[in-house]
JSON list of C-alpha atoms in Angstrom, two decimals:
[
{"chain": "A", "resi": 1, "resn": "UNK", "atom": "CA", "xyz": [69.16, -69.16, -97.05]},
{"chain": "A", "resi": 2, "resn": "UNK", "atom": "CA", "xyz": [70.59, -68.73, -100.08]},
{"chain": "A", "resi": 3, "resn": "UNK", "atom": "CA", "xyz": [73.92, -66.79, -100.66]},
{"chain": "A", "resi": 4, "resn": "UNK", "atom": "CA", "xyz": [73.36, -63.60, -103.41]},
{"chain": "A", "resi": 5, "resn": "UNK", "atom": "CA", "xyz": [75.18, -61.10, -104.16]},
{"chain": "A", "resi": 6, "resn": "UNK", "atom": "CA", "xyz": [74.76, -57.49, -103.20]},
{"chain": "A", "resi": 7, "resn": "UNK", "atom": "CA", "xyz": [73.07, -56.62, -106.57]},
{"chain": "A", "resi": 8, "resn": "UNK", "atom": "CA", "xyz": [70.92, -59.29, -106.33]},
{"chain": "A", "resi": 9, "resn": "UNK", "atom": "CA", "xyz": [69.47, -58.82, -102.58]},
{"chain": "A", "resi": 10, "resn": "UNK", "atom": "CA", "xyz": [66.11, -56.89, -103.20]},
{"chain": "A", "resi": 11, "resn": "UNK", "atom": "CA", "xyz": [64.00, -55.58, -100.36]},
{"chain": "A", "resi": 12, "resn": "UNK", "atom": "CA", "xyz": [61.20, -58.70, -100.60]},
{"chain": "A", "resi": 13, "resn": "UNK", "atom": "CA", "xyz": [63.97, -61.38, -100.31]},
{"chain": "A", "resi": 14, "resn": "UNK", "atom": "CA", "xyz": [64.60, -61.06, -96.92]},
{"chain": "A", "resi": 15, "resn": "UNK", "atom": "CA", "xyz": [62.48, -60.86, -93.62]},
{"chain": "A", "resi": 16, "resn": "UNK", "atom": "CA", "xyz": [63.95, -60.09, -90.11]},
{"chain": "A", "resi": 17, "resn": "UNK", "atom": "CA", "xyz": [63.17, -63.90, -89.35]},
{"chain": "A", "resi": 18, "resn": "UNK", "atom": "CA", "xyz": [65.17, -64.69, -92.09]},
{"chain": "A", "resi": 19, "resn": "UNK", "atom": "CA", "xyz": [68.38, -62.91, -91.63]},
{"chain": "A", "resi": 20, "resn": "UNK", "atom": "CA", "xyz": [67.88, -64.11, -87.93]},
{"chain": "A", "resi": 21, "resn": "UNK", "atom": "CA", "xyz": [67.90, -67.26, -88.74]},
{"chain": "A", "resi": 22, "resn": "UNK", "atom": "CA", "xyz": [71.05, -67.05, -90.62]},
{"chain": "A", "resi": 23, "resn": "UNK", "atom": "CA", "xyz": [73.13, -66.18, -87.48]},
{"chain": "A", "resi": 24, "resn": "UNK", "atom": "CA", "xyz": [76.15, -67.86, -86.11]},
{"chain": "A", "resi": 25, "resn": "UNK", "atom": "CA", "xyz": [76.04, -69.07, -82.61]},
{"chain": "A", "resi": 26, "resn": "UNK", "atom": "CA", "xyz": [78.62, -66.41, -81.53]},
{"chain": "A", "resi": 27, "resn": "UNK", "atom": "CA", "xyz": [77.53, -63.10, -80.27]},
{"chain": "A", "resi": 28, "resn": "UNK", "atom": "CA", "xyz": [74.89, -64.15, -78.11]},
{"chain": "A", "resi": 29, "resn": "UNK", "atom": "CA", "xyz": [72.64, -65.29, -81.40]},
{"chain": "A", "resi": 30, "resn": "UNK", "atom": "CA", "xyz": [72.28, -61.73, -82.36]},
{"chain": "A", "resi": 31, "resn": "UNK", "atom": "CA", "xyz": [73.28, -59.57, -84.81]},
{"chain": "A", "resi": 32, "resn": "UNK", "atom": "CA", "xyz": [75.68, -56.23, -83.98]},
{"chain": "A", "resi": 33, "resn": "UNK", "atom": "CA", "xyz": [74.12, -53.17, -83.69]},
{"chain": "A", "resi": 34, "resn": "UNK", "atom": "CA", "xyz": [75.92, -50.46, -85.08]},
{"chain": "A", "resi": 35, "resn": "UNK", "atom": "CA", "xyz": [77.01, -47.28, -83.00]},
{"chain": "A", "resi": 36, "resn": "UNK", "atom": "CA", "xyz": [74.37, -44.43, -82.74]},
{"chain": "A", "resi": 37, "resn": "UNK", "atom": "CA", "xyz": [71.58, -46.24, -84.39]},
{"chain": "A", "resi": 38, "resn": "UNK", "atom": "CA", "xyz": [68.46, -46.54, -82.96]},
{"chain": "A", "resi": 39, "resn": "UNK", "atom": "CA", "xyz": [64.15, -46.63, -83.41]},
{"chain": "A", "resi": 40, "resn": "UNK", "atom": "CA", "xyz": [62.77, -48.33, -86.31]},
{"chain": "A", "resi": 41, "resn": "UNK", "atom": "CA", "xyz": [65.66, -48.29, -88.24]},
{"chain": "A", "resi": 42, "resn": "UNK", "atom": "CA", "xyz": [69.03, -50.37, -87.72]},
{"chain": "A", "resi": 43, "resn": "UNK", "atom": "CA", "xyz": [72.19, -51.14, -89.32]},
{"chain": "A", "resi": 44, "resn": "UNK", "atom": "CA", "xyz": [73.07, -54.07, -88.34]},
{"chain": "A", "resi": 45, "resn": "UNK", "atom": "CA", "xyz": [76.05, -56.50, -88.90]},
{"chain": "A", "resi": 46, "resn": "UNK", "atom": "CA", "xyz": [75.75, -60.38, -88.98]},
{"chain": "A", "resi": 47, "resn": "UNK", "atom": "CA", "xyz": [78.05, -62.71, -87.15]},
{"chain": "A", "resi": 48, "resn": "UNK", "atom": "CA", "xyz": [77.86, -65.00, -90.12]},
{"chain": "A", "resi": 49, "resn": "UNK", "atom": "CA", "xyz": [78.26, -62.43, -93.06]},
{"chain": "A", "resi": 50, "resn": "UNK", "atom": "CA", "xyz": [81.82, -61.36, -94.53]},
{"chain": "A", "resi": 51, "resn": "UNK", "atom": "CA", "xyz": [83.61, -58.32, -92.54]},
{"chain": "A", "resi": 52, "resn": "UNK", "atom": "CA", "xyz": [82.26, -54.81, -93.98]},
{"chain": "A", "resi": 53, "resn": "UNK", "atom": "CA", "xyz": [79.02, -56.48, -94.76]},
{"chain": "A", "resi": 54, "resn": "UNK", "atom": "CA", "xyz": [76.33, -54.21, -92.96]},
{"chain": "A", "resi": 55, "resn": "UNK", "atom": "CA", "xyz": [72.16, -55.06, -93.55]},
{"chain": "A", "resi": 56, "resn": "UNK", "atom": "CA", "xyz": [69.81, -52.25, -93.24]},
{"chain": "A", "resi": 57, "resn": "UNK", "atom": "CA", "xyz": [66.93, -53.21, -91.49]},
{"chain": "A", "resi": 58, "resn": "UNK", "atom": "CA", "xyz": [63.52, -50.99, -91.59]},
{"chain": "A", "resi": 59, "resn": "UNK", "atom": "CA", "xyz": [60.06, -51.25, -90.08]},
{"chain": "A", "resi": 60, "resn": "UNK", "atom": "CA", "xyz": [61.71, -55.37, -89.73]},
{"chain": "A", "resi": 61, "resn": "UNK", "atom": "CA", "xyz": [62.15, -55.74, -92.87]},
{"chain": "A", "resi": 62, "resn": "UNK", "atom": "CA", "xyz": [65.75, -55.55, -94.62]},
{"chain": "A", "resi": 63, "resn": "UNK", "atom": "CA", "xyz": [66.22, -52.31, -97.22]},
{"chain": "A", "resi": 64, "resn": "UNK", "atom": "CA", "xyz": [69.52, -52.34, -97.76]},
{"chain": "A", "resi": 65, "resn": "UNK", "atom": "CA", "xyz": [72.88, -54.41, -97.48]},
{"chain": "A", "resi": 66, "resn": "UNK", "atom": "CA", "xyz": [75.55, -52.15, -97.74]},
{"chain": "A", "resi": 67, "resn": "UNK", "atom": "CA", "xyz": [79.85, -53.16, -98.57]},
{"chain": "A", "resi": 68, "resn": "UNK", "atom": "CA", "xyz": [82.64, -50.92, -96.77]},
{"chain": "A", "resi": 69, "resn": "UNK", "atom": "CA", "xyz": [85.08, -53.43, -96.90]},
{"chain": "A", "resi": 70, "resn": "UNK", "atom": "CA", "xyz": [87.37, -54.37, -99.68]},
{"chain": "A", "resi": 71, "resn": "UNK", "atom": "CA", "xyz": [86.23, -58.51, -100.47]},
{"chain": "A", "resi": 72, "resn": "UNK", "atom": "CA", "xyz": [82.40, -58.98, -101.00]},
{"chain": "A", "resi": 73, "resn": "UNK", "atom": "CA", "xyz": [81.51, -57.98, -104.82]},
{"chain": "A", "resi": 74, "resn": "UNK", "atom": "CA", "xyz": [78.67, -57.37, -106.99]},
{"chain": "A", "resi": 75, "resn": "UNK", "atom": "CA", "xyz": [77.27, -59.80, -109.73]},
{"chain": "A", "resi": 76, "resn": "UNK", "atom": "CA", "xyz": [79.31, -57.33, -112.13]},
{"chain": "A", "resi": 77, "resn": "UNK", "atom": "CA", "xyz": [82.56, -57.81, -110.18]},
{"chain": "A", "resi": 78, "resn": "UNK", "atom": "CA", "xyz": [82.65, -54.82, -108.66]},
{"chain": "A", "resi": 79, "resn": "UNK", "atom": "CA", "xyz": [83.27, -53.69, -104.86]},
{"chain": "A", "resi": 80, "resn": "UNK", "atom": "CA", "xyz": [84.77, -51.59, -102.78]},
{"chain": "A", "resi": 81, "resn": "UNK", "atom": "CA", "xyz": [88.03, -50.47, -104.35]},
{"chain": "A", "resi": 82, "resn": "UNK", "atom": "CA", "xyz": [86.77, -50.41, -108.04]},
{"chain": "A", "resi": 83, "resn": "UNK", "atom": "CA", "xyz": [87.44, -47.55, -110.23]},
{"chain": "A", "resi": 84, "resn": "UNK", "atom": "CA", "xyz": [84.85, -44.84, -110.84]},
{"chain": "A", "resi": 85, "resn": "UNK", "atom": "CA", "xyz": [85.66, -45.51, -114.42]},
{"chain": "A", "resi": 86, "resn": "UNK", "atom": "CA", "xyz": [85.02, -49.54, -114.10]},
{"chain": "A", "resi": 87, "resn": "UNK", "atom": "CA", "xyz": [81.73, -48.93, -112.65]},
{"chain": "A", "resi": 88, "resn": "UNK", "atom": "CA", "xyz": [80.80, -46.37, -115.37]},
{"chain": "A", "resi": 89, "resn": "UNK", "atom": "CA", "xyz": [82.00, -49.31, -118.17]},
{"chain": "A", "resi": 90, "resn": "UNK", "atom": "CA", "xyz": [79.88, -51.93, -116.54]},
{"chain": "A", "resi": 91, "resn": "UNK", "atom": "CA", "xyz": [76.76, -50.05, -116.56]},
{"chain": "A", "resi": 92, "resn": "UNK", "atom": "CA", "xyz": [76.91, -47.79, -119.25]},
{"chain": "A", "resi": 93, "resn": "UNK", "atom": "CA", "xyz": [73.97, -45.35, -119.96]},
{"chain": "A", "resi": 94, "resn": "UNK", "atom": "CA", "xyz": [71.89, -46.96, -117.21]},
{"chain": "A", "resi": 95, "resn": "UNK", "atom": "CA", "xyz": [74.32, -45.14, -114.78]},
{"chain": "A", "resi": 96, "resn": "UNK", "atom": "CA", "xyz": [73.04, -42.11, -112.95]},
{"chain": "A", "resi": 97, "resn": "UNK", "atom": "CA", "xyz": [75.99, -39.86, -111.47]},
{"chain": "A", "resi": 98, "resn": "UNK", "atom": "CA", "xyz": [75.92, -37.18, -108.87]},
{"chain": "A", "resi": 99, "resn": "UNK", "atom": "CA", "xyz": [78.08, -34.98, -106.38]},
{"chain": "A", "resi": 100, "resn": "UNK", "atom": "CA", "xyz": [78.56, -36.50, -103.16]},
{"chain": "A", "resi": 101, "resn": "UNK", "atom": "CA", "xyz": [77.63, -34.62, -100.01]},
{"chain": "A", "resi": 102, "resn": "UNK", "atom": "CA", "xyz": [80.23, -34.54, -98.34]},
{"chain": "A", "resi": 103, "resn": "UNK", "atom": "CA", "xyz": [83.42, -34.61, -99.91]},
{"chain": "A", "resi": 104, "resn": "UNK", "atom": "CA", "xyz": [84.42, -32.37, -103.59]},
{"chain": "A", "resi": 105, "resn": "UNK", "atom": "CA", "xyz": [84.86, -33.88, -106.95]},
{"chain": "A", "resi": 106, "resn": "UNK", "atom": "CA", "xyz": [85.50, -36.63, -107.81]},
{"chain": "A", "resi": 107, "resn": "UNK", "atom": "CA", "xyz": [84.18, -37.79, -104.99]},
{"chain": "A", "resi": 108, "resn": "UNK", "atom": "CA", "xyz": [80.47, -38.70, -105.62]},
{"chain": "A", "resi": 109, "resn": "UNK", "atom": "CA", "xyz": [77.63, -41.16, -106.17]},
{"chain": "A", "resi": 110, "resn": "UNK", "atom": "CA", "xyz": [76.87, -43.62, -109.10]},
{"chain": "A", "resi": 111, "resn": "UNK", "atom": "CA", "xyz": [73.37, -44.57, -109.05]},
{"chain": "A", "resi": 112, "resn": "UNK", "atom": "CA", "xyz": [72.09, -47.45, -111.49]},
{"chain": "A", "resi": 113, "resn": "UNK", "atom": "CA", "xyz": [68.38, -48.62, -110.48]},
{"chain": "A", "resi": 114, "resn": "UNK", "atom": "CA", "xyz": [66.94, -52.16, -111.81]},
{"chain": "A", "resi": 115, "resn": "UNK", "atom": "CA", "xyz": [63.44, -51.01, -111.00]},
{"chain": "A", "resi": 116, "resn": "UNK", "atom": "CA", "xyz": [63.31, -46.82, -110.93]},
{"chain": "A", "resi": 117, "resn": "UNK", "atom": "CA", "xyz": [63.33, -45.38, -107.18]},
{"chain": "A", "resi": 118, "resn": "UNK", "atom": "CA", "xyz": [62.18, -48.77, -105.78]},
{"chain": "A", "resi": 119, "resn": "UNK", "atom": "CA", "xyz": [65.35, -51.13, -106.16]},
{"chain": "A", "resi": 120, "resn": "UNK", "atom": "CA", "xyz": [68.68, -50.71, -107.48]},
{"chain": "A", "resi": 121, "resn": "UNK", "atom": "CA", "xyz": [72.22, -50.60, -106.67]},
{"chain": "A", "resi": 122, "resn": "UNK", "atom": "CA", "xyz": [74.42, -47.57, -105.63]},
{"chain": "A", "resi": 123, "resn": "UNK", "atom": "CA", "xyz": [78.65, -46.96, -105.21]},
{"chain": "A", "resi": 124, "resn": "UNK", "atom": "CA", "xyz": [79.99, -44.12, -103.18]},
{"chain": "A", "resi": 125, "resn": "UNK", "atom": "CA", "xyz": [82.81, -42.89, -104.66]},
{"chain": "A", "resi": 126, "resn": "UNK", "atom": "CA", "xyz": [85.98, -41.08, -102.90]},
{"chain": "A", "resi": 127, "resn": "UNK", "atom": "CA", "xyz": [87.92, -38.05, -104.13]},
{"chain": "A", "resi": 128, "resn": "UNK", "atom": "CA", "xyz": [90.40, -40.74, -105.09]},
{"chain": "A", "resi": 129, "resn": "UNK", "atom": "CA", "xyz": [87.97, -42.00, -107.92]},
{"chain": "A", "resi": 130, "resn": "UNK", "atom": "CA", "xyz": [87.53, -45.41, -105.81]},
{"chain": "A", "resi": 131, "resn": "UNK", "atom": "CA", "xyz": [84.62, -47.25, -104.72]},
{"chain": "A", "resi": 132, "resn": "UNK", "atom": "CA", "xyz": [84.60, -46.54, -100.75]},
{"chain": "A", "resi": 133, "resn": "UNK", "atom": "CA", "xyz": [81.14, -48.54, -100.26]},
{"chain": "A", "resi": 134, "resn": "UNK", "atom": "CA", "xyz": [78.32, -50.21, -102.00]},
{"chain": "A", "resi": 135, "resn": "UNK", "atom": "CA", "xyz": [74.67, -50.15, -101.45]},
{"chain": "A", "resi": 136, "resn": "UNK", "atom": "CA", "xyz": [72.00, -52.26, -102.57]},
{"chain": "A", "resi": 137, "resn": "UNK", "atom": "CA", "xyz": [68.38, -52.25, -102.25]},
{"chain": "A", "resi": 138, "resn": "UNK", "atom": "CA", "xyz": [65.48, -50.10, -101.67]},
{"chain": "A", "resi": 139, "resn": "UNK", "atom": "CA", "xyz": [65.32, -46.87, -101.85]},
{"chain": "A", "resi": 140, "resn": "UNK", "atom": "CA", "xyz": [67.05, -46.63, -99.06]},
{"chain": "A", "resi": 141, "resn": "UNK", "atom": "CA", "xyz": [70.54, -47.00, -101.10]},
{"chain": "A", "resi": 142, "resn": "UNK", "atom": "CA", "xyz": [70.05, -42.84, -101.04]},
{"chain": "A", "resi": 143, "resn": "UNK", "atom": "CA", "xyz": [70.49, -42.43, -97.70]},
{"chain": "A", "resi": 144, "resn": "UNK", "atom": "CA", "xyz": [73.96, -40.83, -97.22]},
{"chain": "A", "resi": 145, "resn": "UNK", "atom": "CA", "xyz": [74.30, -41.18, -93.03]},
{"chain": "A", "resi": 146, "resn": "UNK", "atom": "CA", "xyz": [73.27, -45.48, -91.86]},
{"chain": "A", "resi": 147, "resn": "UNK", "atom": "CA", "xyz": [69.65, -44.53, -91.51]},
{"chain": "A", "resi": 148, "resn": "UNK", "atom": "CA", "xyz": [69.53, -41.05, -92.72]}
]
């Protein structure tokens, strides 16, 4: 297992086996199932992966790994607690913005994908123009509720 960061965690470069094998001994060997979330897809959090560090998994495979928590950061530097604007200067043009579903302006969602609507990278922003949370992968980075 090697270490990547968010950005550079595509859907193909993880199996379940894989992120099982990556557990710590704590916990029983297995990972934390989130709250609420059940049938084929799970968000999961790993004993041995930094706090606020949450995997989607999907049909066993991994679709998404997703940052709530100020600490883990992108390959541009970026994480939870980054400016709107500092997102919007690291990815220029290539940035797709829209209104978040939840919560009025500023709030929203800045969308930048490396391959279009199969892989890319995606910060929620809150009405205080800060990163709240990070998700990278598949195109599951659209979902806007864990698994929906």
């Amino acid at each position: 297992f090697k270490q990547k960061t968010a950005y550079e965690i595509y859907q193909c470069d993880w199996s379940s086996d894989v992120c099982s094998s990556d557990l710590a001994s704590g916990n029983a060997g297995k990972p934390a199932l989130q709250k609420g979330e059940t049938g084929e897809c799970h968000m999961l959090a790993f004993p041995s992966l930094p706090p606020g560090v949450l995997v989607m998994v999907e049909g066993g495979k991994v679709s998404r790994v997703s940052l709530n928590k100020a600490g883990p950061v992108t390959d541009k530097g970026l994480g939870v607690g980054a400016t709107a604007d500092q997102v919007k200067a690291a990815y220029g043009a290539s940035l797709a913005s829209g209104p978040h579903k939840y919560e009025p302006a500023p709030a929203g969602y800045l969308t930048a994908w490396t391959v279009p609507e199969k892989s890319g990278i995606r910060y929620e922003v809150g009405q205080d123009g800060k990163v709240a949370a990070v998700h990278a992968g598949g195109p599951s980075i659209l979902y806007v509720e864990g698994c929906s």
